[in-house]
Amino acid sequence: MPFDYLSLPRSRKQRCSEIAAQIKQANERRECEVLILARGGGSLEDLWPFNEEIVARAIFASELPLISAIGHETDFTIADFVADCRAATPSMAAQLATPNGEEYAMMLNKLPQRLRQAIRNQTQHYQQTLAHLSRRLRHPQQRLHDQAQRCDELTQRLTRAINTQLNTHQQTLTGLARMIQAISPLASLDRGYALLKRVTTDELIRHSQEVAIGEQVFVQLAQGHLICRVETKQP
């Protein structure tokens, strides 16, 4: 719907009311599919009606899509921020309102191909994920077999450790037994020595002066024992 802003009354308030009314009327009549709110360049005062609240509310309430193209590319008004789309210039607003049909047709023709490619990519992704999970999934029987094998390995390791400890203790005991055997009185008896004891008290005799002539003594040998009488003695 054409709208001649320059034909509006010069009063700023009246201009704003006219702009809001035109936007409302366009939505009521529904004679177009999109609205373009445009004005060429001008001073700040000329563009100020597009910063007023009444115009902003009318743009916001518009059910028809509205493109704002106020002033030059460097000019910004509140209407630009409330509109559905902002164009740098009125001519660019016309281009936005009348897009290239062939270009959109090409885009639509490519959509099925893009959709199929997206489905293939998603399917491949799920297949890779499923393959990865399948490799990680193991049969319970296989898991039991692995656990049993692990138990066998641990049992063997434990057995080897126990045997090693037993051998170590056995060697230690053997060494201690040899030491005890070396210092044992029985070992001395095997080498030809004898133990002398009193017959009555079983007390060891270490010196010849501890016995009297004619006294009986008990002689312990490596094999058996003797009871002897002292005939002579020397210090």
PDB file of C-alpha atoms in Angstrom, residues 18-126:
ATOM      1  CA  GLU A  18      -1.033   9.272  10.798  1.00  0.00           C
ATOM      2  CA  ILE A  19       1.791   6.745  10.552  1.00  0.00           C
ATOM      3  CA  ALA A  20       0.253   4.552  13.293  1.00  0.00           C
ATOM      4  CA  ALA A  21      -3.177   4.829  11.680  1.00  0.00           C
ATOM      5  CA  GLN A  22      -1.858   3.813   8.265  1.00  0.00           C
ATOM      6  CA  ILE A  23      -0.178   0.735   9.742  1.00  0.00           C
ATOM      7  CA  LYS A  24      -3.401  -0.230  11.547  1.00  0.00           C
ATOM      8  CA  GLN A  25      -5.495   0.347   8.405  1.00  0.00           C
ATOM      9  CA  ALA A  26      -3.153  -1.798   6.309  1.00  0.00           C
ATOM     10  CA  ASN A  27      -3.576  -4.684   8.782  1.00  0.00           C
ATOM     11  CA  GLU A  28      -7.380  -4.290   8.688  1.00  0.00           C
ATOM     12  CA  ARG A  29      -7.678  -4.181   4.886  1.00  0.00           C
ATOM     13  CA  ARG A  30      -5.210  -7.041   4.250  1.00  0.00           C
ATOM     14  CA  GLU A  31      -4.517  -5.894   0.687  1.00  0.00           C
ATOM     15  CA  CYS A  32      -0.823  -6.830   0.878  1.00  0.00           C
ATOM     16  CA  GLU A  33       1.390  -9.503   2.371  1.00  0.00           C
ATOM     17  CA  VAL A  34       4.127  -7.264   3.743  1.00  0.00           C
ATOM     18  CA  LEU A  35       4.461  -3.629   4.807  1.00  0.00           C
ATOM     19  CA  ILE A  36       7.429  -1.367   4.088  1.00  0.00           C
ATOM     20  CA  LEU A  37       7.777   1.652   6.355  1.00  0.00           C
ATOM     21  CA  ALA A  38      10.252   3.792   4.395  1.00  0.00           C
ATOM     22  CA  ARG A  39      11.509   7.339   4.209  1.00  0.00           C
ATOM     23  CA  GLY A  40      14.488   8.887   2.485  1.00  0.00           C
ATOM     24  CA  GLY A  41      17.262  10.652   4.299  1.00  0.00           C
ATOM     25  CA  GLY A  42      16.635  13.805   6.296  1.00  0.00           C
ATOM     26  CA  SER A  43      17.499  15.693   9.416  1.00  0.00           C
ATOM     27  CA  LEU A  44      17.085  14.283  12.897  1.00  0.00           C
ATOM     28  CA  GLU A  45      13.877  16.255  13.252  1.00  0.00           C
ATOM     29  CA  ASP A  46      12.502  14.802  10.012  1.00  0.00           C
ATOM     30  CA  LEU A  47      13.207  11.239  11.197  1.00  0.00           C
ATOM     31  CA  TRP A  48      12.074  11.788  14.765  1.00  0.00           C
ATOM     32  CA  PRO A  49       8.440  10.588  14.279  1.00  0.00           C
ATOM     33  CA  PHE A  50       9.844   7.083  13.817  1.00  0.00           C
ATOM     34  CA  ASN A  51      11.260   7.275  17.371  1.00  0.00           C
ATOM     35  CA  GLU A  52       7.883   8.018  18.979  1.00  0.00           C
ATOM     36  CA  GLU A  53       6.132   5.448  21.196  1.00  0.00           C
ATOM     37  CA  ILE A  54       2.848   5.480  19.275  1.00  0.00           C
ATOM     38  CA  VAL A  55       4.638   4.465  16.059  1.00  0.00           C
ATOM     39  CA  ALA A  56       6.683   1.794  17.847  1.00  0.00           C
ATOM     40  CA  ARG A  57       3.541   0.296  19.397  1.00  0.00           C
ATOM     41  CA  ALA A  58       1.751   0.283  16.040  1.00  0.00           C
ATOM     42  CA  ILE A  59       4.685  -1.555  14.422  1.00  0.00           C
ATOM     43  CA  PHE A  60       4.772  -4.063  17.275  1.00  0.00           C
ATOM     44  CA  ALA A  61       1.011  -4.688  17.015  1.00  0.00           C
ATOM     45  CA  SER A  62       1.135  -5.236  13.255  1.00  0.00           C
ATOM     46  CA  GLU A  63       0.189  -8.769  12.241  1.00  0.00           C
ATOM     47  CA  LEU A  64       1.581  -8.187   8.762  1.00  0.00           C
ATOM     48  CA  PRO A  65       5.374  -8.491   8.452  1.00  0.00           C
ATOM     49  CA  LEU A  66       6.883  -5.025   8.431  1.00  0.00           C
ATOM     50  CA  ILE A  67      10.238  -3.902   7.011  1.00  0.00           C
ATOM     51  CA  SER A  68      11.660  -0.663   8.321  1.00  0.00           C
ATOM     52  CA  ALA A  69      13.791   1.432   5.907  1.00  0.00           C
ATOM     53  CA  ILE A  70      14.141   4.859   7.460  1.00  0.00           C
ATOM     54  CA  GLY A  71      16.763   7.303   6.227  1.00  0.00           C
ATOM     55  CA  HIS A  72      20.169   6.291   4.974  1.00  0.00           C
ATOM     56  CA  GLU A  73      22.282   3.282   5.935  1.00  0.00           C
ATOM     57  CA  THR A  74      23.822   5.094   8.910  1.00  0.00           C
ATOM     58  CA  ASP A  75      20.473   6.263  10.306  1.00  0.00           C
ATOM     59  CA  PHE A  76      18.832   4.218  13.072  1.00  0.00           C
ATOM     60  CA  THR A  77      15.447   4.777  14.700  1.00  0.00           C
ATOM     61  CA  ILE A  78      13.362   2.931  17.264  1.00  0.00           C
ATOM     62  CA  ALA A  79      11.163   1.711  14.406  1.00  0.00           C
ATOM     63  CA  ASP A  80      14.166  -0.232  13.042  1.00  0.00           C
ATOM     64  CA  PHE A  81      14.444  -2.200  16.280  1.00  0.00           C
ATOM     65  CA  VAL A  82      10.707  -2.936  16.604  1.00  0.00           C
ATOM     66  CA  ALA A  83      10.131  -3.972  12.973  1.00  0.00           C
ATOM     67  CA  ASP A  84      10.402  -7.554  11.810  1.00  0.00           C
ATOM     68  CA  CYS A  85      13.313  -6.617   9.565  1.00  0.00           C
ATOM     69  CA  ARG A  86      15.467  -3.538   9.003  1.00  0.00           C
ATOM     70  CA  ALA A  87      16.734  -2.469   5.588  1.00  0.00           C
ATOM     71  CA  ALA A  88      19.569  -0.004   5.136  1.00  0.00           C
ATOM     72  CA  THR A  89      17.724   1.854   2.345  1.00  0.00           C
ATOM     73  CA  PRO A  90      14.182   1.856   0.866  1.00  0.00           C
ATOM     74  CA  SER A  91      15.455   0.153  -2.306  1.00  0.00           C
ATOM     75  CA  MET A  92      16.984  -2.629  -0.228  1.00  0.00           C
ATOM     76  CA  ALA A  93      13.639  -2.988   1.570  1.00  0.00           C
ATOM     77  CA  ALA A  94      12.001  -3.607  -1.834  1.00  0.00           C
ATOM     78  CA  GLN A  95      14.584  -6.309  -2.560  1.00  0.00           C
ATOM     79  CA  LEU A  96      13.908  -7.971   0.788  1.00  0.00           C
ATOM     80  CA  ALA A  97      10.137  -7.895   0.164  1.00  0.00           C
ATOM     81  CA  THR A  98      10.464  -9.431  -3.315  1.00  0.00           C
ATOM     82  CA  PRO A  99      13.060 -12.218  -3.091  1.00  0.00           C
ATOM     83  CA  ASN A 100      14.336 -14.055  -6.164  1.00  0.00           C
ATOM     84  CA  GLY A 101      11.929 -16.914  -6.848  1.00  0.00           C
ATOM     85  CA  GLU A 102      14.458 -18.928  -8.835  1.00  0.00           C
ATOM     86  CA  GLU A 103      16.954 -18.728  -6.009  1.00  0.00           C
ATOM     87  CA  TYR A 104      14.380 -20.004  -3.522  1.00  0.00           C
ATOM     88  CA  ALA A 105      13.367 -22.753  -5.953  1.00  0.00           C
ATOM     89  CA  MET A 106      16.990 -23.889  -6.174  1.00  0.00           C
ATOM     90  CA  MET A 107      17.203 -23.910  -2.399  1.00  0.00           C
ATOM     91  CA  LEU A 108      14.022 -25.967  -2.158  1.00  0.00           C
ATOM     92  CA  ASN A 109      15.300 -28.412  -4.783  1.00  0.00           C
ATOM     93  CA  LYS A 110      18.466 -28.931  -2.740  1.00  0.00           C
ATOM     94  CA  LEU A 111      16.587 -29.559   0.491  1.00  0.00           C
ATOM     95  CA  PRO A 112      15.707 -33.251  -0.244  1.00  0.00           C
ATOM     96  CA  GLN A 113      19.343 -33.979  -1.115  1.00  0.00           C
ATOM     97  CA  ARG A 114      20.540 -32.243   2.044  1.00  0.00           C
ATOM     98  CA  LEU A 115      17.928 -34.118   4.059  1.00  0.00           C
ATOM     99  CA  ARG A 116      19.016 -37.484   2.608  1.00  0.00           C
ATOM    100  CA  GLN A 117      22.660 -36.657   3.295  1.00  0.00           C
ATOM    101  CA  ALA A 118      21.833 -35.663   6.858  1.00  0.00           C
ATOM    102  CA  ILE A 119      19.923 -38.935   7.348  1.00  0.00           C
ATOM    103  CA  ARG A 120      22.865 -40.930   5.909  1.00  0.00           C
ATOM    104  CA  ASN A 121      25.327 -39.142   8.176  1.00  0.00           C
ATOM    105  CA  GLN A 122      23.151 -39.748  11.208  1.00  0.00           C
ATOM    106  CA  THR A 123      22.664 -43.393  10.248  1.00  0.00           C
ATOM    107  CA  GLN A 124      26.419 -43.895   9.816  1.00  0.00           C
ATOM    108  CA  HIS A 125      26.991 -42.291  13.183  1.00  0.00           C
ATOM    109  CA  TYR A 126      24.532 -44.663  14.862  1.00  0.00           C
TER     110      TYR A 126
END
